[in-house]
Coordinates of C-alpha atoms and ligand atoms in Angstrom, one line a residue:
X1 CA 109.2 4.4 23.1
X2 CA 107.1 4.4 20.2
X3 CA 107.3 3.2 16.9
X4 CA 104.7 4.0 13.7
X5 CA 105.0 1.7 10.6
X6 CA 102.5 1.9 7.8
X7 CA 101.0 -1.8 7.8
X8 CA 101.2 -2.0 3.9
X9 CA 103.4 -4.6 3.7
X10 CA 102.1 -8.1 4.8
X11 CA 105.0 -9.3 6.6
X12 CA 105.5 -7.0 8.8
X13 CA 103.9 -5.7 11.7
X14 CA 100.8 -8.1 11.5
X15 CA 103.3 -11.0 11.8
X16 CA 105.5 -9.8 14.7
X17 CA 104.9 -12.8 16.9
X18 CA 103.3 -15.5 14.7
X19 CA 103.0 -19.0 15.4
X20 CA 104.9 -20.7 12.1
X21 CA 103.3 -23.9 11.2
X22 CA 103.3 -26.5 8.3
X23 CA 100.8 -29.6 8.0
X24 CA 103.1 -32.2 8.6
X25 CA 101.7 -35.5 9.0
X26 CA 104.9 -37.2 8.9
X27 CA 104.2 -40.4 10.6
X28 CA 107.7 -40.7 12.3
X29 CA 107.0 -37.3 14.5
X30 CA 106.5 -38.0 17.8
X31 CA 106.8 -34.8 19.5
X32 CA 105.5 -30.9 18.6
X33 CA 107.4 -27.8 18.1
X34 CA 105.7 -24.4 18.5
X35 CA 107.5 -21.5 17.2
X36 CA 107.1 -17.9 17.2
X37 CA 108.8 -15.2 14.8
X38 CA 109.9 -11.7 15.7
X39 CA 111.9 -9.3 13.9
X40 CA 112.7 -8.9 10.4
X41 CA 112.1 -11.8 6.7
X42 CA 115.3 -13.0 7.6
X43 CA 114.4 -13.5 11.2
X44 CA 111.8 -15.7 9.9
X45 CA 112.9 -17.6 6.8
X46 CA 115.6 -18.8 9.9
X47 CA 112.1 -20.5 11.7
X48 CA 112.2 -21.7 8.3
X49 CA 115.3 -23.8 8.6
X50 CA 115.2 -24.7 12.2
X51 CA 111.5 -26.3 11.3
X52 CA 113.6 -27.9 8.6
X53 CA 116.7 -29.0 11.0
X54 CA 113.9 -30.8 13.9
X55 CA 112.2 -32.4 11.3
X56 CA 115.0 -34.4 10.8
X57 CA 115.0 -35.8 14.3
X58 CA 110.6 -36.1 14.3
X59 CA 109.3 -32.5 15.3
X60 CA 106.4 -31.2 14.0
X61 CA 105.4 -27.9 14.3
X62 CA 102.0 -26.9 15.8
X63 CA 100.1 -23.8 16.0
X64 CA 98.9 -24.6 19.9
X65 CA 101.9 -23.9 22.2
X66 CA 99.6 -25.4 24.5
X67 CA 100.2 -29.3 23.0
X68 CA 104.0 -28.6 22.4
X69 CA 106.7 -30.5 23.8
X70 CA 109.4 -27.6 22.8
X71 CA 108.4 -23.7 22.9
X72 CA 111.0 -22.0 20.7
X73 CA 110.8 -17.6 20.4
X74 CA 112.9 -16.3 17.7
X75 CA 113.5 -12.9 18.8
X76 CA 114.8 -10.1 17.4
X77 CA 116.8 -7.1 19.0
X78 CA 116.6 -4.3 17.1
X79 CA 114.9 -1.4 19.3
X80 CA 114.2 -2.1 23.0
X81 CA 110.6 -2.0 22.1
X82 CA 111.1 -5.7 20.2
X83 CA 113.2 -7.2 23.1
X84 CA 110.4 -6.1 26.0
X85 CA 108.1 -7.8 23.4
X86 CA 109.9 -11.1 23.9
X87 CA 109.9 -10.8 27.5
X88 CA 106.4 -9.9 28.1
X89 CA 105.8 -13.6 25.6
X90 CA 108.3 -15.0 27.9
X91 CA 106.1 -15.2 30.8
X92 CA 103.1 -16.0 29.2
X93 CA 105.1 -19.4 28.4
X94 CA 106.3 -19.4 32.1
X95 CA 102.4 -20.0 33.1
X96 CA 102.5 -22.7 30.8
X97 CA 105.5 -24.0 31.8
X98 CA 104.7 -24.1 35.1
X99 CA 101.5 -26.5 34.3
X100 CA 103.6 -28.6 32.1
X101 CA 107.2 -28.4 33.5
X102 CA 108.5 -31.4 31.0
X103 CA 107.8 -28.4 28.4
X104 CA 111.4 -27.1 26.5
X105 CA 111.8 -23.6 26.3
X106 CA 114.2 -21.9 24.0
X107 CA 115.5 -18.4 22.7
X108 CA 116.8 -18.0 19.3
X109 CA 118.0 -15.7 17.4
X110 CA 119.5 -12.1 17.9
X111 CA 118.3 -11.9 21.4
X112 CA 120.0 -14.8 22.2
X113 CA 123.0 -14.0 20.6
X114 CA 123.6 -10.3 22.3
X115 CA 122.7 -11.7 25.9
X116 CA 124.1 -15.5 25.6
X117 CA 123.8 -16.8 29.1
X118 CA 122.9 -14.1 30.9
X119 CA 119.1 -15.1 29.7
X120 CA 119.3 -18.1 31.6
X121 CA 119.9 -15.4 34.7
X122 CA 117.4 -12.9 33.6
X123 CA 114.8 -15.6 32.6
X124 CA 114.8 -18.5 34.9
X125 CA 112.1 -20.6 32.4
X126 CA 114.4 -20.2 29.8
X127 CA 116.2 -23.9 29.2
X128 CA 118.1 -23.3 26.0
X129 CA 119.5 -20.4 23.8
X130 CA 121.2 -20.3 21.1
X131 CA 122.2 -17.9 18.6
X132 CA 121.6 -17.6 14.5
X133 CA 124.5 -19.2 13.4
X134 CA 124.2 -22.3 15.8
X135 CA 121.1 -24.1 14.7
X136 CA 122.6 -27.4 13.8
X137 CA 123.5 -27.9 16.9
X138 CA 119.7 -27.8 17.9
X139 CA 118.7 -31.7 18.2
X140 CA 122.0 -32.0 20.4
X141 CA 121.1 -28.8 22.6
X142 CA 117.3 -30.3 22.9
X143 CA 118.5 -33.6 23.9
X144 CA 120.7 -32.0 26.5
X145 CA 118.0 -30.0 27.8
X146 CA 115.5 -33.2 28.1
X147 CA 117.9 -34.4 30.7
X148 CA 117.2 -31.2 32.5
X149 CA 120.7 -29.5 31.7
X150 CA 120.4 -26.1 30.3
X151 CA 121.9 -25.9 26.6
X152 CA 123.7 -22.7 25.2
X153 CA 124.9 -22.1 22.0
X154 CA 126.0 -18.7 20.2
X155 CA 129.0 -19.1 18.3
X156 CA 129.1 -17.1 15.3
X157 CA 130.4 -18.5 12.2
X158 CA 132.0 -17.1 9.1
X159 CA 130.8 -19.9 6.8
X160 CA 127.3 -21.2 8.0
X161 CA 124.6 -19.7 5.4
X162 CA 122.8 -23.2 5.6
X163 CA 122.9 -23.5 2.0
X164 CA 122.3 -27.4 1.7
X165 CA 119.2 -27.0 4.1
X166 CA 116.1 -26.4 2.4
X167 CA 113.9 -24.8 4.7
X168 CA 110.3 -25.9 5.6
X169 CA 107.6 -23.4 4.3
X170 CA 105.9 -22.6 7.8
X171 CA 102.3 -20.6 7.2
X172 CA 103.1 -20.3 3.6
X173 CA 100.5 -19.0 0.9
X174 CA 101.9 -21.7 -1.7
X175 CA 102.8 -18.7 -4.0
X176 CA 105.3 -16.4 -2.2
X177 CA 108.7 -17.3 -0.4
X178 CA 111.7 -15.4 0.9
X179 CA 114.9 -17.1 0.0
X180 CA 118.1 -16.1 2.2
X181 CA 121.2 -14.7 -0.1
X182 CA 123.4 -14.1 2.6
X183 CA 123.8 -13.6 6.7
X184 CA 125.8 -11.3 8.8
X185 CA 126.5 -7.2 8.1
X186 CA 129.6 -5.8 8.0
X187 CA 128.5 -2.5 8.1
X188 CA 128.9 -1.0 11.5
X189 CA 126.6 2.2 11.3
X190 CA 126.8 2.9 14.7
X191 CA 122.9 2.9 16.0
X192 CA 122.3 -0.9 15.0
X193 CA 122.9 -3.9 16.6
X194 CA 122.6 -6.1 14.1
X195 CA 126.4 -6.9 13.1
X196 CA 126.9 -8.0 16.7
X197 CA 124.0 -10.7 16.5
X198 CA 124.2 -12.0 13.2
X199 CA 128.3 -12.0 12.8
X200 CA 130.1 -11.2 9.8
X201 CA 128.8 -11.0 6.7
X202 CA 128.8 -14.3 4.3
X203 CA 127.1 -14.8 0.7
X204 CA 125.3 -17.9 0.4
X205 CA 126.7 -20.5 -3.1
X206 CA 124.3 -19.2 -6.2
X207 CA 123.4 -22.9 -6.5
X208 CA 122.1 -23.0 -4.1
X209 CA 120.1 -20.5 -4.5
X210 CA 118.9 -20.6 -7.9
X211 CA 118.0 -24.6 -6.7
X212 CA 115.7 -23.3 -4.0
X213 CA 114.1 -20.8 -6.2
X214 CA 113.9 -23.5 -9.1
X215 CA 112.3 -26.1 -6.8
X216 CA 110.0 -23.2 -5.4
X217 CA 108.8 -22.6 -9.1
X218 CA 108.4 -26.6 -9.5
X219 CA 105.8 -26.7 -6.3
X220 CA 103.8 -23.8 -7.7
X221 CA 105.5 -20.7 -6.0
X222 CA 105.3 -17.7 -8.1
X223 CA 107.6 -15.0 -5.9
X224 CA 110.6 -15.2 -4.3
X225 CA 112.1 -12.7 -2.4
X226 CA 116.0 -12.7 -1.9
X227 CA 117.0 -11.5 1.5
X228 CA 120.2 -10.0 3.0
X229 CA 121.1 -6.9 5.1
X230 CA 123.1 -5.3 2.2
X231 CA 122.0 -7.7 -0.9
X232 CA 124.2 -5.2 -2.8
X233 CA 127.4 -6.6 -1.4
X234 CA 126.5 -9.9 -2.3
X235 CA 129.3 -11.7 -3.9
X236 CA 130.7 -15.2 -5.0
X237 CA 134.2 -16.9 -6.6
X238 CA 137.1 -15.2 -8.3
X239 CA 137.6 -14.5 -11.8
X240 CA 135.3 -15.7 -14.3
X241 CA 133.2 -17.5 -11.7
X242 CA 132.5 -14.4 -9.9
X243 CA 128.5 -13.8 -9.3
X244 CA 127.6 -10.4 -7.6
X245 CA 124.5 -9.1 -6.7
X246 CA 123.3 -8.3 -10.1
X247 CA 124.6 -11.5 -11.5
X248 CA 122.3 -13.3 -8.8
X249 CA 119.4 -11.3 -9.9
X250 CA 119.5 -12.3 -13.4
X251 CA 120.0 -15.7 -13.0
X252 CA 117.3 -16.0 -10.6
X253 CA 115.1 -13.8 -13.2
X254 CA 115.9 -16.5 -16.0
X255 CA 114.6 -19.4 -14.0
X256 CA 111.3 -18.6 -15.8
X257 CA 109.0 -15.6 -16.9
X258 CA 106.6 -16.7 -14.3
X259 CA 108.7 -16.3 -11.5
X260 CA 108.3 -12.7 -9.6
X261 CA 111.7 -12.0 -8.0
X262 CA 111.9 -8.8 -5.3
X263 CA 114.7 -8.5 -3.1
X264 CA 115.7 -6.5 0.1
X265 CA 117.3 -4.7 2.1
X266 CA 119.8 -2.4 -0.6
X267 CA 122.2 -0.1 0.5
X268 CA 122.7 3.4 -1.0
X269 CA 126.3 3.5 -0.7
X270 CA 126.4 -0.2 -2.7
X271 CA 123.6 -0.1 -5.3
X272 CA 125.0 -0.2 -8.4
X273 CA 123.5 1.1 -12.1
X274 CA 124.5 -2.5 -13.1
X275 CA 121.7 -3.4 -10.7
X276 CA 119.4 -0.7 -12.0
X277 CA 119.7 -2.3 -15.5
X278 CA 119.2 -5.9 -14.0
X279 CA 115.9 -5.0 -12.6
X280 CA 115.0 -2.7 -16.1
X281 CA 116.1 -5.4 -18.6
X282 CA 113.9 -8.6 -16.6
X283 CA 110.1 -7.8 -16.6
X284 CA 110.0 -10.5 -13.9
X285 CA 112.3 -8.9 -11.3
X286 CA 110.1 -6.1 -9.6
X287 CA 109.9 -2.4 -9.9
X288 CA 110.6 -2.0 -6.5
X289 CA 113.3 -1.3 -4.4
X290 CA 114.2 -0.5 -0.1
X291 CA 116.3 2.1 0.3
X292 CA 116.8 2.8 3.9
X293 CA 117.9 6.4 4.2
X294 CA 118.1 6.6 7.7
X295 CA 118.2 10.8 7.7
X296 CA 118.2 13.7 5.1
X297 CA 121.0 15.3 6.9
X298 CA 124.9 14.9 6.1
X299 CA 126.4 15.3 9.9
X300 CA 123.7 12.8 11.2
X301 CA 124.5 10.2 8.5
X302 CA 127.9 10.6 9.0
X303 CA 127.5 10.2 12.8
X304 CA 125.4 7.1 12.1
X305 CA 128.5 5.8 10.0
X306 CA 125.9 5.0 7.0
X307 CA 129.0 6.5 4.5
X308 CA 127.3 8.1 1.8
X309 CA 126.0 12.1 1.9
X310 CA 122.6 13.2 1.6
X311 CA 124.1 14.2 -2.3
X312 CA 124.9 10.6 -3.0
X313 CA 121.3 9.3 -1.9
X314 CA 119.8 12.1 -4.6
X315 CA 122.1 10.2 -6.7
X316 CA 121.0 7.3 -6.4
X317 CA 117.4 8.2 -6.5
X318 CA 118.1 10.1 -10.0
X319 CA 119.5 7.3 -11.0
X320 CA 116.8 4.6 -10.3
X321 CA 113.9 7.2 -11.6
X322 CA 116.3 7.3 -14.9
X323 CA 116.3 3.7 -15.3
X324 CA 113.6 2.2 -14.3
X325 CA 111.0 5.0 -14.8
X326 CA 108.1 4.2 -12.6
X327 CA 110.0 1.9 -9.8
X328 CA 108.6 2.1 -6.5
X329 CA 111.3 3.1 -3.4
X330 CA 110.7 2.6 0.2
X331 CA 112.9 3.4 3.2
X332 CA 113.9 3.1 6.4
X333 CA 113.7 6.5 8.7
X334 CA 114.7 7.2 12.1
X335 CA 113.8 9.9 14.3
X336 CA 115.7 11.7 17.0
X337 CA 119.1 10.2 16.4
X338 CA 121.5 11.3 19.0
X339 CA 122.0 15.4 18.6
X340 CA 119.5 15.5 16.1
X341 CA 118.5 19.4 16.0
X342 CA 115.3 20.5 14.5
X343 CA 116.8 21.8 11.4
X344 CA 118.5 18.6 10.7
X345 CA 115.7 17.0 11.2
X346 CA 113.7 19.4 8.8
X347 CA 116.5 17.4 6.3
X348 CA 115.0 14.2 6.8
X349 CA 111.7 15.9 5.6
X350 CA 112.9 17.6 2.3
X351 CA 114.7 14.4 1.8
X352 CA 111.6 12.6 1.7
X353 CA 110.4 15.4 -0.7
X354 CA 113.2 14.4 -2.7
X355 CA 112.1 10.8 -2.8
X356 CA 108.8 11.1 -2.8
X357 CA 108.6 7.3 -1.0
X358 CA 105.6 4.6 -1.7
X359 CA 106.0 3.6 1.7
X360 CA 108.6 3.8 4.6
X361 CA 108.6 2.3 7.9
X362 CA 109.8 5.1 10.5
X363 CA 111.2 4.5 14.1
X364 CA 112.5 6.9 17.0
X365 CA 116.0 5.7 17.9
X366 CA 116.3 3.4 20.5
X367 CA 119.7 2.8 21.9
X368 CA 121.4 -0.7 21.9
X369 CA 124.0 -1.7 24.2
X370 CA 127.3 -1.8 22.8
X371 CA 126.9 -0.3 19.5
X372 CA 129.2 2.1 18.3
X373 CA 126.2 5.0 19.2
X374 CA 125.9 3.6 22.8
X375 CA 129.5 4.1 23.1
X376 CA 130.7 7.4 22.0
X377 CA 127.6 9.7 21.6
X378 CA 124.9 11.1 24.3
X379 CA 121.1 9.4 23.5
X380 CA 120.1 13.1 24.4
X381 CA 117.1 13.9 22.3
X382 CA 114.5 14.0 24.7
X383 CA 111.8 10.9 24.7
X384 CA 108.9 13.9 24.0
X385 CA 110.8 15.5 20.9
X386 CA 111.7 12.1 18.9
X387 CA 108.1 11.1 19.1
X388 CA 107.1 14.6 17.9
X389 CA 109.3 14.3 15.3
X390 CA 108.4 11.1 14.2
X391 CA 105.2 11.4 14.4
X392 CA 106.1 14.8 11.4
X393 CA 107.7 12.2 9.6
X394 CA 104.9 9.4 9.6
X395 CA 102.1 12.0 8.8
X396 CA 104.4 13.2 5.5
X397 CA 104.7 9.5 4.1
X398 CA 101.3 9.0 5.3
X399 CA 100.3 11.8 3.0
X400 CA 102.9 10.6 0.4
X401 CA 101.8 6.4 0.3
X402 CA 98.3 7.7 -0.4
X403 CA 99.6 10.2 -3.5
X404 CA 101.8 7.2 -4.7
X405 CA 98.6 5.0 -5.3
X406 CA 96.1 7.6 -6.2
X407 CA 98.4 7.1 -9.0
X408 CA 97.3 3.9 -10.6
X409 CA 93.6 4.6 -10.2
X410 CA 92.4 4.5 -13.7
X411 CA 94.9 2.2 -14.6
X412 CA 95.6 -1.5 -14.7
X413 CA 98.2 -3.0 -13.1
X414 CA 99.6 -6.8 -13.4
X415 CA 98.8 -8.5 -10.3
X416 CA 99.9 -11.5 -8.9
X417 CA 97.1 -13.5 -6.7
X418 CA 98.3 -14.5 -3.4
X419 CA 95.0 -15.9 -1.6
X420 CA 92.1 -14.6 -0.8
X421 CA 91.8 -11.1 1.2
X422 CA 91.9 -11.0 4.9
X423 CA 88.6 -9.4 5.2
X424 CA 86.6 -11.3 2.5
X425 CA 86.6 -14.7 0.6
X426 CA 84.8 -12.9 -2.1
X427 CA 87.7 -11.1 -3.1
X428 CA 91.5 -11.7 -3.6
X429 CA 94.4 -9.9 -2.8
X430 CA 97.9 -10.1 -4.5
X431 CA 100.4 -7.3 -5.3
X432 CA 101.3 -5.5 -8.5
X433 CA 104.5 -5.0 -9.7
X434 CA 106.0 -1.7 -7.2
X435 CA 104.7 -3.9 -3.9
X436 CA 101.0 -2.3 -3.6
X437 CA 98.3 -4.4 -2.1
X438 CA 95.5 -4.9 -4.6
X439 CA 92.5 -6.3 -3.7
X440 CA 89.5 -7.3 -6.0
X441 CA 86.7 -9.6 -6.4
X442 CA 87.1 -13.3 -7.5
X443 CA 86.6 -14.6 -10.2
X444 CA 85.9 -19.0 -11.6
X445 CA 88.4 -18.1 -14.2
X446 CA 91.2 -17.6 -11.8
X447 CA 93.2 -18.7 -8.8
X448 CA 96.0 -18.1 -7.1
X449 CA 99.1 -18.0 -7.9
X450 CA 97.6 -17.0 -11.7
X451 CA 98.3 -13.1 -12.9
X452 CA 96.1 -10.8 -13.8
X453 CA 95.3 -7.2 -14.7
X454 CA 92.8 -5.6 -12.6
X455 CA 91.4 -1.9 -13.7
X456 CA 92.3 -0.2 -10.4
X457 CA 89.5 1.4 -9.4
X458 CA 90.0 3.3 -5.8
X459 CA 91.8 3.2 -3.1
X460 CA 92.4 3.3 1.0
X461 CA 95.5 4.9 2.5
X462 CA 97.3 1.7 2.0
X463 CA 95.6 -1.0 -0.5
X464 CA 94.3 -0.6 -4.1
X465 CA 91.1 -1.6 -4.9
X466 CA 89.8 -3.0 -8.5
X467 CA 88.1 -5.4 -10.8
X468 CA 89.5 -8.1 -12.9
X469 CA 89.7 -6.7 -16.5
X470 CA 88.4 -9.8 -19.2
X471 CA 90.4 -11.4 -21.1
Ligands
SAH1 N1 120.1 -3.6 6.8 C1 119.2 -2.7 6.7 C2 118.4 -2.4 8.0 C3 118.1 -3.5 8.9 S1 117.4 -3.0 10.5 C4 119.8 -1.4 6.3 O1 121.0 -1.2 6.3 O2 119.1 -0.5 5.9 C5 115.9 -2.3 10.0 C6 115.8 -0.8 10.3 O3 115.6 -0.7 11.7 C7 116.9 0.1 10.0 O4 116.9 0.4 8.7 C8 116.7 1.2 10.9 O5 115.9 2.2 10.3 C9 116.0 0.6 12.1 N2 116.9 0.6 13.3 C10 118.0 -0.1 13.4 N3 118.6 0.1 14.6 C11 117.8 1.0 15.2 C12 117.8 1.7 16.5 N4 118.8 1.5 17.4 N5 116.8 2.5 16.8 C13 115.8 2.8 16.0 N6 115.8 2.2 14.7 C14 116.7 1.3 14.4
SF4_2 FE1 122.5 -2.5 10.6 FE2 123.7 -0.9 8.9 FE3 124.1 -3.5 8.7 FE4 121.7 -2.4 8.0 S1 123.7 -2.0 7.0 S2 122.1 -4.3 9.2 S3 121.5 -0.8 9.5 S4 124.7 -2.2 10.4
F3S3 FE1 116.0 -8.0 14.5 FE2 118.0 -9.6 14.2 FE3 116.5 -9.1 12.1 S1 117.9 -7.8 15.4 S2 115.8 -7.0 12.6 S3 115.9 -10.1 13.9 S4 118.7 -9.4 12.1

């Protein structure tokens, strides 16, 4: 199985599997945690909070799984490709655990939660588990497993959003952080997994929210990115209380000019023009929006269970090139859904026509044990023909990414620094407004976390490339 994603957008692929530290020279830790991030921003803002959670009872996290007392992977299930992932890190941990057997080893997160304690059969090293909604219950599962008793925890809740918990930045840039609107998906299309790891879904109080972002802003964070599977069904109190998803968005915009908000995933059958105006009306909240389409074809999207047409996603594109002219989209594509033919698959290309996408990450189908998919239809696409196909796919956006940032050479575009650039401490990277990499040499006058305009002067298949323009 094979999956292509264009690496344009920093946390993705190039993070699968980071180690998530924070300096923490709390005098009171006595012992290390090492942890290790799969899957998707919400995957990791939850390392975030179960940093947060065993700091509390003296962890501190380390980059060196090699000097931890505790080895915790937070795994995500998504495509069988992510879960062999996992196990392959799994033993690599076994060698170590097998020079240090006092060493903790647990599995979190949607992994945990679709195979509960049948991973303490599969995976003899493993000591505790425990699933996305369970993480208070961490510093009680650790002590039990210290006594050499193996811990398991994966009830699913319809409350916990761990709104009072402010998480601990792990690997953090100082300037961009993802804050966590909501959990859970009630949405059922029938290829995913997800609504049977994360539970049901749940907003998270505004309050709390808009107090994270706030105090983000106060420590010198200048993006915030508000995550949820469907951040369009986002929604809070009754009558005059009531804050939806556009609500949110505006009063998370008005915390101050300064403040960049983006926000992902949205849902074409739930993203409303109320949003569109949101985002148009606030120069601050970004010209950019994920749109996951998932196929171009109307008997494939209604076997996925996504519930809109191929006519409604036009829609919505019309609507979001009417309103916010210039707005960068991205989506979500798979290939070789189950009795996909070619033609239909041929309307997953014109669709992408249609949208003419800045960037899309694009997967073949990979099918997940007891999803509605697995259930009632035939994974009979052969192995040879999705990757053909997906390879088709990934060429087109290939071809369209580039076309979308040809079109700001010339131009200059407000960038936001985020540090320097990976390959070079001469120059800077940061992101304009519609989510393109920029990167550019530095300059005394700035620093991150400042803005600036950069003259954008070329650029690679994925990254724009410029100079500061004075003054
Ligand atoms: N909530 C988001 C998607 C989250 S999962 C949404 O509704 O759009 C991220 C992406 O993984 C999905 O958009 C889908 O394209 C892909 N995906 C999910 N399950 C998959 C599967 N079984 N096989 C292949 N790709 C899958
Ligand atoms: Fe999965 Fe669909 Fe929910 Fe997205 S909206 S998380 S694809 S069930
Ligand atoms: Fe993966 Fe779970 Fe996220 S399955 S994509 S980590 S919600």
């Amino acid at each position: 199985m094979m999956d292509f994603k264009l690496v344009d957008k920093e946390h993705d692929e190039a993070r699968q599997g980071e180690a998530l530290v924070i300096e923490n020279n709390n005098a009171i830790s006595t012992k290390k945690l090492y942890i290790e991030s799969y899957g998707c921003q919400m995957n990791f803002a939850d390392s975030e909070i179960v940093a947060s959670i065993l700091s509390e009872t003296g962890y501190a996290t380390t980059n060196n799984y090699q000097e931890a007392d505790v080895v915790f992977i937070n795994t995500c299930s998504i495509r069988d490709n992510a879960e062999q992932r996992v196990r392959n890190r799994l033993s690599q941990f076994g060698i170590e655990k097998k020079k240090n057997p006092g060493l903790v080893i647990g599995v979190l997160g949607c992994m945990a939660e679709r195979l509960k304690a049948k991973f303490l059969e599969e995976e003899k090293l493993v000591d505790v588990v425990v699933g996305p909604d369970a993480y208070r219950d961490l510093p009680q599962l650790l002590a039990d497993a210290g006594e050499g008793n193996k811990a398991v925890n994966v009830l699913l809740s319809r409350e916990e959003t761990y709104a009072d918990i402010n998480p601990v930045r792990l690997n953090s840039n100082g300037i961009t952080a993802f804050i966590s609107i909501m959990r859970g998906c009630d949405n059922m299309c029938s290829f995913c997994v997800v609504p049977f790891t994360r539970g049901r879904e749940r907003s998270r109080d505004p309050h709390s929210i808009i107090k994270e972002a706030e105090l983000l802003f106060e420590q010198g964070y200048r993006e915030v990115t508000l995550l949820g599977q469907n951040v369009d069904s986002y929604k809070w109190g009754e009558g005059e209380d009531h804050v939806n998803f556009a609500g949110l968005l505006e009063k998370t915009a008005l915390i101050h000019p300064d403040l960049r908000v983006r926000f992902s995933t949205s849902h074409p059958k739930d993203i409303t023009d109320e949003v569109l105006y949101t985002i148009a009306k606030y120069e601050n909240i970004c010209n950019y929006i994920h749109l996951p389409v998932q196929s171009g074809n109307n008997r494939i999207l209604e076997l996925m269970n996504r519930t809109y047409t191929r006519e409604w996603y036009m829609n919505r594109i019309d609507a979001i090139r009417r309103i916010i002219p210039g707005c960068a989209i991205s989506s979500d594509i798979i290939a070789g859904f189950c009795s996909e033919t070619e033609e239909e698959h041929q309307d997953t290309l014109s669709m992408m026509d249609y949208a003419r996408y800045n960037f899309a990450y694009t997967f073949s189908y990979s099918e997940r044990p007891g999803t509605l998919a697995a259930r009632k239809l035939k994974d009979d696409v052969p192995e040879e023909v999705k990757s053909r196909r997906l390879a088709e796919i990934f060429k087109k956006q290939q071809e369209d990414s580039h076309k979308c940032l040809l079109e700001f050479v010339g131009k200059s575009v407000k960038v936001l620094i985020e540090g320097y650039s990976k390959k070079s401490d001469k120059e800077y990277r940061g992101r304009n407004d519609q989510n393109a990499m920029v990167v550019f040499p530095i300059s005394d006058k700035v620093k991150p976390g400042d803005y600036v305009y950069v003259n954008i002067e070329k650029c690679t298949s994925a990254t724009l490339i410029g100079t500061i323009v004075n003054n």
